Short mmCIF file of C-alpha atoms in Angstrom, two decimals:
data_model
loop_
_atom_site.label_atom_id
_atom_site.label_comp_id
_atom_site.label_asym_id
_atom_site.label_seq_id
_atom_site.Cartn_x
_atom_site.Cartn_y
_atom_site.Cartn_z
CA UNK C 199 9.01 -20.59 19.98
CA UNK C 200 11.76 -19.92 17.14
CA UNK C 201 12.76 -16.13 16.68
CA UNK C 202 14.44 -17.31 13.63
CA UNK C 203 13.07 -15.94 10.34
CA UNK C 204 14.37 -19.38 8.64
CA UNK C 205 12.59 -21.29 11.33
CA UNK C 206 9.21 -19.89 10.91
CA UNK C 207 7.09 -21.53 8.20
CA UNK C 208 6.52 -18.76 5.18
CA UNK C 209 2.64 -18.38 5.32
CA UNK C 210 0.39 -16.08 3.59
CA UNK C 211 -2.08 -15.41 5.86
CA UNK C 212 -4.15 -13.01 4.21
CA UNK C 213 -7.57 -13.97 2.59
CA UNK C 214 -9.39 -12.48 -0.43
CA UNK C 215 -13.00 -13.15 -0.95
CA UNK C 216 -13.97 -15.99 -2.76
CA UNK C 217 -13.77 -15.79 -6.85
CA UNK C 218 -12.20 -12.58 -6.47
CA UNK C 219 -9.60 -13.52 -8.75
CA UNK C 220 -12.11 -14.72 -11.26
CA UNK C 221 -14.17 -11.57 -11.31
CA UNK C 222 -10.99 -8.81 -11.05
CA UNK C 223 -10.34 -9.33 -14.66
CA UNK C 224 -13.22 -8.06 -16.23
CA UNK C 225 -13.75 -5.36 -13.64
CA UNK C 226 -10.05 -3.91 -14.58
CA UNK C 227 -11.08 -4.23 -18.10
CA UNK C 228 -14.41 -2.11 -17.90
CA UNK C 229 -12.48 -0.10 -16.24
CA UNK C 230 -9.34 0.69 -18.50
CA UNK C 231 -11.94 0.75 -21.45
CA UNK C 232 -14.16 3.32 -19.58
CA UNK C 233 -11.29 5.64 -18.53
CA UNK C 234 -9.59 5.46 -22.25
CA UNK C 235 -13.09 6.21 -23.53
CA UNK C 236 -13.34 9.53 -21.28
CA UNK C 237 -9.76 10.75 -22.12
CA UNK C 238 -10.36 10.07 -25.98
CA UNK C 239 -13.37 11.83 -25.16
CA UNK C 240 -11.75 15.09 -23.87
CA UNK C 241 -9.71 14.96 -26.84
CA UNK C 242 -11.96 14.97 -29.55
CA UNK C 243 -13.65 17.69 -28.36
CA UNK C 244 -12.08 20.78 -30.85
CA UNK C 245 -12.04 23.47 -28.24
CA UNK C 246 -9.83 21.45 -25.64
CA UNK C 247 -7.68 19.82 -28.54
CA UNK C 248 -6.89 23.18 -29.50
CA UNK C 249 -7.15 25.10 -26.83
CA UNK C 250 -4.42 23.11 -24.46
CA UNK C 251 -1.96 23.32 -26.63
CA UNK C 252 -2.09 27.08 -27.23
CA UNK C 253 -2.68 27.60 -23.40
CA UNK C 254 0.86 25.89 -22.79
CA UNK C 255 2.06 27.99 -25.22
CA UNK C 256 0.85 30.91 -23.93
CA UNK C 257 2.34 29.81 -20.37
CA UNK C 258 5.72 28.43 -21.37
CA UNK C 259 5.76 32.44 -23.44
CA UNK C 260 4.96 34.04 -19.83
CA UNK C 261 7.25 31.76 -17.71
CA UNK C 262 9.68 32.76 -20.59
CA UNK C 263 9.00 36.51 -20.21
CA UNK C 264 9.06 36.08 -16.77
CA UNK C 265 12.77 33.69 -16.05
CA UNK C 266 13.95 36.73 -18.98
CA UNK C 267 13.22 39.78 -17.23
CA UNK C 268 14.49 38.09 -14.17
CA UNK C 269 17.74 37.46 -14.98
CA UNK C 270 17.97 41.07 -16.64
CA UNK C 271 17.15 42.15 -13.65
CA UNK C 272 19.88 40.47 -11.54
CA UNK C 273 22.24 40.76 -13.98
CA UNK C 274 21.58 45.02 -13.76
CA UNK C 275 22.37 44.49 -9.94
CA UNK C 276 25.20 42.45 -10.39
CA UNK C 277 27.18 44.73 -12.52
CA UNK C 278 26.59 47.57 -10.07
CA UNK C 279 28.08 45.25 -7.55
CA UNK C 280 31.21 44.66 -9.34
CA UNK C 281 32.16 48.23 -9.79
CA UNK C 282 34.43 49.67 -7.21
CA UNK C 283 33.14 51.86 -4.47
CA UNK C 284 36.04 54.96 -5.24
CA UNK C 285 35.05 54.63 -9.21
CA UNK C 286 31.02 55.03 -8.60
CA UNK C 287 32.55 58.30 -6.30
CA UNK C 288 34.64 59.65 -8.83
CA UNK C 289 31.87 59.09 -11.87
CA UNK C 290 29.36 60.90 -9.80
CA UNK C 291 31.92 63.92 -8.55
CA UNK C 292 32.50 64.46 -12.71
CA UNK C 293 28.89 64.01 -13.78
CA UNK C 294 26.40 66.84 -13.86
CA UNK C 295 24.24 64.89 -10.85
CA UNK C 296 23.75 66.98 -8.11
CA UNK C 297 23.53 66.40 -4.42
CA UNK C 298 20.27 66.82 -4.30
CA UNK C 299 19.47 64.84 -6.79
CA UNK C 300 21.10 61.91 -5.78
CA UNK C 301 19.26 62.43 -2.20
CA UNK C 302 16.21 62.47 -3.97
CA UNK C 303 16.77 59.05 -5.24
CA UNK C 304 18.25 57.34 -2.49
CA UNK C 305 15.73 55.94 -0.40
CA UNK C 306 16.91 56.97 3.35
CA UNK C 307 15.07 53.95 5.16
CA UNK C 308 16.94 51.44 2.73
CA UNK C 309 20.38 53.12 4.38
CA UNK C 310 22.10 51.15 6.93
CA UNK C 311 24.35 53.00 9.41
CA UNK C 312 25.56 52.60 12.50
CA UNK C 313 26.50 55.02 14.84
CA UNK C 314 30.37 55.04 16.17
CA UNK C 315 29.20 54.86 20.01
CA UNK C 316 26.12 52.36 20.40
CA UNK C 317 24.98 54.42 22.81
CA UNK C 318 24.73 57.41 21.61
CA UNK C 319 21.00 58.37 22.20
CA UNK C 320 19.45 61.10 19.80
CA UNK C 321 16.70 62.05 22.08
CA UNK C 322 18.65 62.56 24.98
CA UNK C 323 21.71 63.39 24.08
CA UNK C 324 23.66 66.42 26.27
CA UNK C 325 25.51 67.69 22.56
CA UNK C 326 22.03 68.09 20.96
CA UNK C 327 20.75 70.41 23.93
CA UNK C 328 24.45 72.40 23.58
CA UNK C 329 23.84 72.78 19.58
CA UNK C 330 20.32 73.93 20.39
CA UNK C 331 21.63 76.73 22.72
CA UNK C 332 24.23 77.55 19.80
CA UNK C 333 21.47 77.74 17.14
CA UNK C 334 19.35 79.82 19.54
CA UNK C 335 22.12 82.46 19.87
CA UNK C 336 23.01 82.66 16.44
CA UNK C 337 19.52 83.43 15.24
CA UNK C 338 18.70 85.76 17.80
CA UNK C 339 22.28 87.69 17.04
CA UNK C 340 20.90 87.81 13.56
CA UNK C 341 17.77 89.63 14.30
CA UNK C 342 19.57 92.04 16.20
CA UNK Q 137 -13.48 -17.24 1.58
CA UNK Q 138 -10.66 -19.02 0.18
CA UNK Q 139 -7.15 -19.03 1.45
CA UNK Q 140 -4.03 -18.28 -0.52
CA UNK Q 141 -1.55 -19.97 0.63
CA UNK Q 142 1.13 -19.32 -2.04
CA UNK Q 143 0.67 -15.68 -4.07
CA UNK Q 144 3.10 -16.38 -6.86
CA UNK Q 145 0.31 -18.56 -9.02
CA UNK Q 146 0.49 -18.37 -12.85
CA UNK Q 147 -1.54 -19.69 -15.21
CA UNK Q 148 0.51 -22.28 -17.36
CA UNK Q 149 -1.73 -21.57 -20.27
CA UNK Q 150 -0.67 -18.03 -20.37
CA UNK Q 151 0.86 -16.03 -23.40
CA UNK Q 152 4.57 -15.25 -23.07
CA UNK Q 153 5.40 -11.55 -22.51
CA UNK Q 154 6.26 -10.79 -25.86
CA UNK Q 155 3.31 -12.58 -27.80
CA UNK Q 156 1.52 -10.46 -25.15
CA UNK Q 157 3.10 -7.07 -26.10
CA UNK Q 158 2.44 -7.79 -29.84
CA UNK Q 159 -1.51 -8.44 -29.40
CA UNK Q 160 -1.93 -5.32 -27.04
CA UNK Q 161 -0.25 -3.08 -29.81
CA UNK Q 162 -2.44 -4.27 -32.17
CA UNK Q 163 -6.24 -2.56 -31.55
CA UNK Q 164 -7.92 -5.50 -32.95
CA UNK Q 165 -6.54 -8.08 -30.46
CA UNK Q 166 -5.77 -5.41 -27.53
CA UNK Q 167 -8.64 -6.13 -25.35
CA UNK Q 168 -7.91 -9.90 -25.26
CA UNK Q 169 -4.74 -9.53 -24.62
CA UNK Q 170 -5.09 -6.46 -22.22
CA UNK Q 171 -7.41 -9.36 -20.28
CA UNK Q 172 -4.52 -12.34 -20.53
CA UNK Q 173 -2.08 -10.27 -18.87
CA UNK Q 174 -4.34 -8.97 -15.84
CA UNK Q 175 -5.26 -12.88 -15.66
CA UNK Q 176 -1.28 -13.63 -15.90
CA UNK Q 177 -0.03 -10.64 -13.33
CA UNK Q 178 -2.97 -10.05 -11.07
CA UNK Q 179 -2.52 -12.25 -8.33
CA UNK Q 180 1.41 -11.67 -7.85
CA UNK Q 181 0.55 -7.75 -8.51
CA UNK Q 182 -2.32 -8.22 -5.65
CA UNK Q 183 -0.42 -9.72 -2.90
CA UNK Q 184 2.69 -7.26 -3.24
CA UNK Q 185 0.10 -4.69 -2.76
CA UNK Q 186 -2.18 -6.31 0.06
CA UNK Q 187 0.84 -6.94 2.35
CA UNK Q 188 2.01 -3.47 2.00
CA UNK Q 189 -1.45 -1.95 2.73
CA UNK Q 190 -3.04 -4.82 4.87
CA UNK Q 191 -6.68 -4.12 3.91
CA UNK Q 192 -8.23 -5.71 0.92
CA UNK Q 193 -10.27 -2.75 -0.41
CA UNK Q 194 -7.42 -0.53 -0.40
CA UNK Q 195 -5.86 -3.47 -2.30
CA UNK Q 196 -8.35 -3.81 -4.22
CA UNK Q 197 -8.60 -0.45 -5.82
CA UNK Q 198 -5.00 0.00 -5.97
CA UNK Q 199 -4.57 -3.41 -8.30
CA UNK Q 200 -7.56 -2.14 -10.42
CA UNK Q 201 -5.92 1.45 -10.43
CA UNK Q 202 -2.43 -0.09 -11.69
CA UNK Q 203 -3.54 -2.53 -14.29
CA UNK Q 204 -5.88 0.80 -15.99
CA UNK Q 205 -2.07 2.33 -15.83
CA UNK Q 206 -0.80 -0.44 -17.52
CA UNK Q 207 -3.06 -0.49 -19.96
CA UNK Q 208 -2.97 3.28 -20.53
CA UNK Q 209 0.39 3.21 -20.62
CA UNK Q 210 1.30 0.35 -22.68
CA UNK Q 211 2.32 1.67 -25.95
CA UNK Q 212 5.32 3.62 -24.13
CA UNK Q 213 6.58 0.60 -22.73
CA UNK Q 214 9.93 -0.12 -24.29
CA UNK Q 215 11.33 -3.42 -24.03
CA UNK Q 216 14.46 -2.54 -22.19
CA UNK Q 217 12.93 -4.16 -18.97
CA UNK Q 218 10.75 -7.19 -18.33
CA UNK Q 219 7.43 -6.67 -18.46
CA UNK Q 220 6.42 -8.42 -14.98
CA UNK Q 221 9.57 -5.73 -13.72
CA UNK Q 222 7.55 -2.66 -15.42
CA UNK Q 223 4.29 -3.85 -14.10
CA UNK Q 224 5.72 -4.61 -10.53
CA UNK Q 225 7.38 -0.76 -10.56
CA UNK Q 226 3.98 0.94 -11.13
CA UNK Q 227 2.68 -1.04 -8.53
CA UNK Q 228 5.64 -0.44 -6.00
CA UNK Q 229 5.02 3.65 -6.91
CA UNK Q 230 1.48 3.00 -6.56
CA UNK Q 231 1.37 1.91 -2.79
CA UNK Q 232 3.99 3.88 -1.36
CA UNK Q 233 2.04 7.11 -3.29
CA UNK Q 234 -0.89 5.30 -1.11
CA UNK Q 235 0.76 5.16 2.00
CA UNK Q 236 2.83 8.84 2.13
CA UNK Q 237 -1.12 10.25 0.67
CA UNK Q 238 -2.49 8.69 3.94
CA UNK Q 239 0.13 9.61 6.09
CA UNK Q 240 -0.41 13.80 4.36
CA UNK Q 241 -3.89 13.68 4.59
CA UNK Q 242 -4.44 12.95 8.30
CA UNK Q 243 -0.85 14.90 9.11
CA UNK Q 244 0.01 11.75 10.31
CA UNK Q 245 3.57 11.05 11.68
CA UNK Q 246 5.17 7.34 10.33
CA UNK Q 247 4.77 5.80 13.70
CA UNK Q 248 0.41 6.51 13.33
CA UNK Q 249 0.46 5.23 10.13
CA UNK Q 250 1.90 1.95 11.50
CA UNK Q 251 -0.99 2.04 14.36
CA UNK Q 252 -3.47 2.15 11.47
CA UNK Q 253 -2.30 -0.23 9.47
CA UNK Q 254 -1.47 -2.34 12.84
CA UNK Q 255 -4.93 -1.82 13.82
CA UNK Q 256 -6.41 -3.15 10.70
CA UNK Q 257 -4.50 -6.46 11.25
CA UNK Q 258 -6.01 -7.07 14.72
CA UNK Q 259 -9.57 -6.51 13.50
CA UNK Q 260 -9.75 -7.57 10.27
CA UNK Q 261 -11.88 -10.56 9.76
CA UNK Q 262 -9.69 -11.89 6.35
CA UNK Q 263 -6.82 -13.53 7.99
CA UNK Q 264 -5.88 -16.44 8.74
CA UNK Q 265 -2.09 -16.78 11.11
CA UNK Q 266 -1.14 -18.54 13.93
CA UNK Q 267 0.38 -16.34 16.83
CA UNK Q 268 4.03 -16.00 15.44
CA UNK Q 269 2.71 -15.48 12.18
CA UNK Q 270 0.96 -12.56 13.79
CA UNK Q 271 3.60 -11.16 14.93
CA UNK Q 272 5.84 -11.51 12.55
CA UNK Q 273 3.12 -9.31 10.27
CA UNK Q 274 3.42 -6.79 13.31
CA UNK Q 275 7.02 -6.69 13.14
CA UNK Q 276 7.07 -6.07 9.36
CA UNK Q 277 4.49 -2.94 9.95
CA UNK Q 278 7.88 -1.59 12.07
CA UNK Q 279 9.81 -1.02 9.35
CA UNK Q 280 9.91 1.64 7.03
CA UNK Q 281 7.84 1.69 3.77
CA UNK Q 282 10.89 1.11 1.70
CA UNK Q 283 12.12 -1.20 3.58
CA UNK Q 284 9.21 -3.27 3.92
CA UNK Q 285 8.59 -3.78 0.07
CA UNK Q 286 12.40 -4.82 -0.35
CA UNK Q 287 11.64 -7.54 2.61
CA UNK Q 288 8.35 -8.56 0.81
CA UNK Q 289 10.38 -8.91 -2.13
CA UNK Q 290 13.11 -11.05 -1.26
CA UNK Q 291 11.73 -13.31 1.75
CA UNK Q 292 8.09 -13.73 0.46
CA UNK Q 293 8.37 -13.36 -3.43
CA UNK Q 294 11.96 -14.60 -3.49
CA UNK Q 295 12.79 -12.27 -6.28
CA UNK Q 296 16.38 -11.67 -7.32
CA UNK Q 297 18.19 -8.56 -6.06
CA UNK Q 298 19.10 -8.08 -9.47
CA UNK Q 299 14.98 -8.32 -10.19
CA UNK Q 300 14.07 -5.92 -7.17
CA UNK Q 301 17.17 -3.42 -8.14
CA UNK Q 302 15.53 -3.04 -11.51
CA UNK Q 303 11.88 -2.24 -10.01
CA UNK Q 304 13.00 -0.06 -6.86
CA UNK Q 305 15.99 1.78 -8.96
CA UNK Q 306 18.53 0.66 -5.50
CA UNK Q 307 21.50 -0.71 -6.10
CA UNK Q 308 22.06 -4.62 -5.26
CA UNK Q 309 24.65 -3.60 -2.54
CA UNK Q 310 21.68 -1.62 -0.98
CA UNK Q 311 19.56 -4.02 -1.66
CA UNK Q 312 21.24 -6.74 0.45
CA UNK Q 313 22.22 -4.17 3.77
CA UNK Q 314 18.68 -3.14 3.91
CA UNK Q 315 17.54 -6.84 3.65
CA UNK Q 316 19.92 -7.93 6.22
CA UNK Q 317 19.44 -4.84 8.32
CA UNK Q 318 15.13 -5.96 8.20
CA UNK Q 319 15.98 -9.54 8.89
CA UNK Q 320 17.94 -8.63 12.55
CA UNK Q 321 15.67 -6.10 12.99
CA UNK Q 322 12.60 -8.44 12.54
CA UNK Q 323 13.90 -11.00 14.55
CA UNK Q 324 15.21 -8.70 17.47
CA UNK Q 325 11.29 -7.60 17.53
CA UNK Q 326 10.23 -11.27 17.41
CA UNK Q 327 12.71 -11.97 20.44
CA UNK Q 328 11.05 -8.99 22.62
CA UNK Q 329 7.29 -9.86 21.92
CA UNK Q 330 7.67 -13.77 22.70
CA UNK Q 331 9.40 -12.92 26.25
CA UNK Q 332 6.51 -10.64 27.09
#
């Protein structure tokens, strides 16, 4: 047998059943007319031919609103970016803003840090227990 | 059951596309003409679709489902392309929209949606193919969608590439490499399944 496309005989060798080609006409037509009727339908009806219209409206306005606020948003965080870290240091050393005010708005677990030695352990750390001792004397000089 | 041999039938009595396009603009003669051009386009329209989705109901309500988009559709049909080339692209859309909803709907990889469609070939009743035309059918089911259509196209419609670049927005160039890639690809397939 050939493997050659050009050697095999083009064939169509699917069937359809009989008249089918005869009938398909006025079945698309009913159809077509049916589906038209149901959309001109829809339309006619005053509280969906005036209410889709204002609905978009009313969503393009909050998408709008929405996009808007966004990019006032970013654009907020952006500018912050661009100023320089020693400038934000010396506005806030000449402002009236106190320490503790600025603690109070700075949200510690949004703080990344890391610590010099990577294992330096808080809990069990030898310095900690030495401060402790320190702290203990000092307070109990002081209520002498 | 009758047996078409050739799909690309048209009636000789026919309108011509642009006697067509005036009566279906005009409400009083739409209908009529709305029915001349299913009559004109149906049977090429049918067999691009059958041979991409092998069964005849899923033909069968795809053809009806493109036509009622022609129709709906008609008035914003501007006369930069043919109208056979407009008609042809909605029905291109139409089956591959088929064939990726089939492969969402079951999660189906590519490769399953070939075993359907494969499957569907070996037991359905409508067909009438010797062995290699069998497996030629087969090997076509191999290929992807795309490429499939663009065979169907060229080898069984014997459109243009210039015709087929207009309906599948590909350039010729494209076109012809993904042609000539199905061919060997086809006939490579062909060459394994007859030494079995």
């Amino acid at each position: 047998m050939n493997r050659k496309l050009d050697k095999i005989e083009k064939k169509n060798i699917y069937k359809v059943p009989d008249d089918y080609f005869n009938t398909l006409p006025g079945i698309i037509q009913s159809k077509a007319l049916e589906e038209s009727k149901k959309s001109s339908i829809a339309w006619s009806i005053p509280v969906i031919k005036y209410a889709v219209p204002a609905l978009l409206v009313v969503i393009l306005a909050g998408y709008y609103a929405f996009v808007n606020e966004q990019e006032q948003l970013k654009s907020a965080v952006e500018l912050l970016s661009e100023v320089e870290t020693d400038e934000l240091v010396e506005y806030l050393a000449y402002s009236e803003i106190t320490t503790e005010e600025i603690l109070e708005i700075v949200e510690l677990n949004e703080i990344d840090f890391e610590f010099e030695n990577e294992e330096t352990d808080l809990l069990n750390d030898s310095d900690l227990d030495d401060l402790e001792y320190v702290l203990d004397e000092f307070s109990e000089n002081n209520e002498l | 059951m009758r047996l078409i041999v050739k799909g690309l039938e048209q009636s000789t009595t026919s309108l011509e596309d642009k006697e067509l396009l005036e009566k279906l603009r005009n409400e009083e003669t739409r209908n009529f003409a709305f029915n001349q051009l299913v009559r004109k386009y149906q049977e090429r329209i049918y067999w691009h679709i059958r041979k991409m989705v092998i069964d005849h109901d899923d033909a069968d309500d795809i053809v009806q489902d493109v036509f009622v988009k022609v129709y709906k559709a008609i008035g914003k049909f501007r006369e930069d392309a043919q109208l056979f080339t407009w008609i042809y692209r909605i029905a291109t859309n139409e089956c591959l929209t088929f064939l990726n909803k089939k492969k969402r709907r079951f999660f189906l990889p590519i490769g399953d949606v070939e075993a359907e469609l494969n499957n569907k070939l070996a037991t359905s009743s409508d067909l009438d193919g010797d062995q290699i035309q069998m497996k030629l059918q087969k090997a076509l089911l191999k290929l992807p969608a795309k490429q499939r259509l663009v065979f169907n196209m060229k080898y069984y419609d014997e459109m243009k590439y210039e015709e087929i670049s207009e309906i599948t927005n590909t350039s010729v160039g494209a076109l012809k490499a993904s042609y000539h890639h199905a061919v060997k690809k086809i006939e490579d397939l062909l060459k394994m399944e007859l030494n079995h």
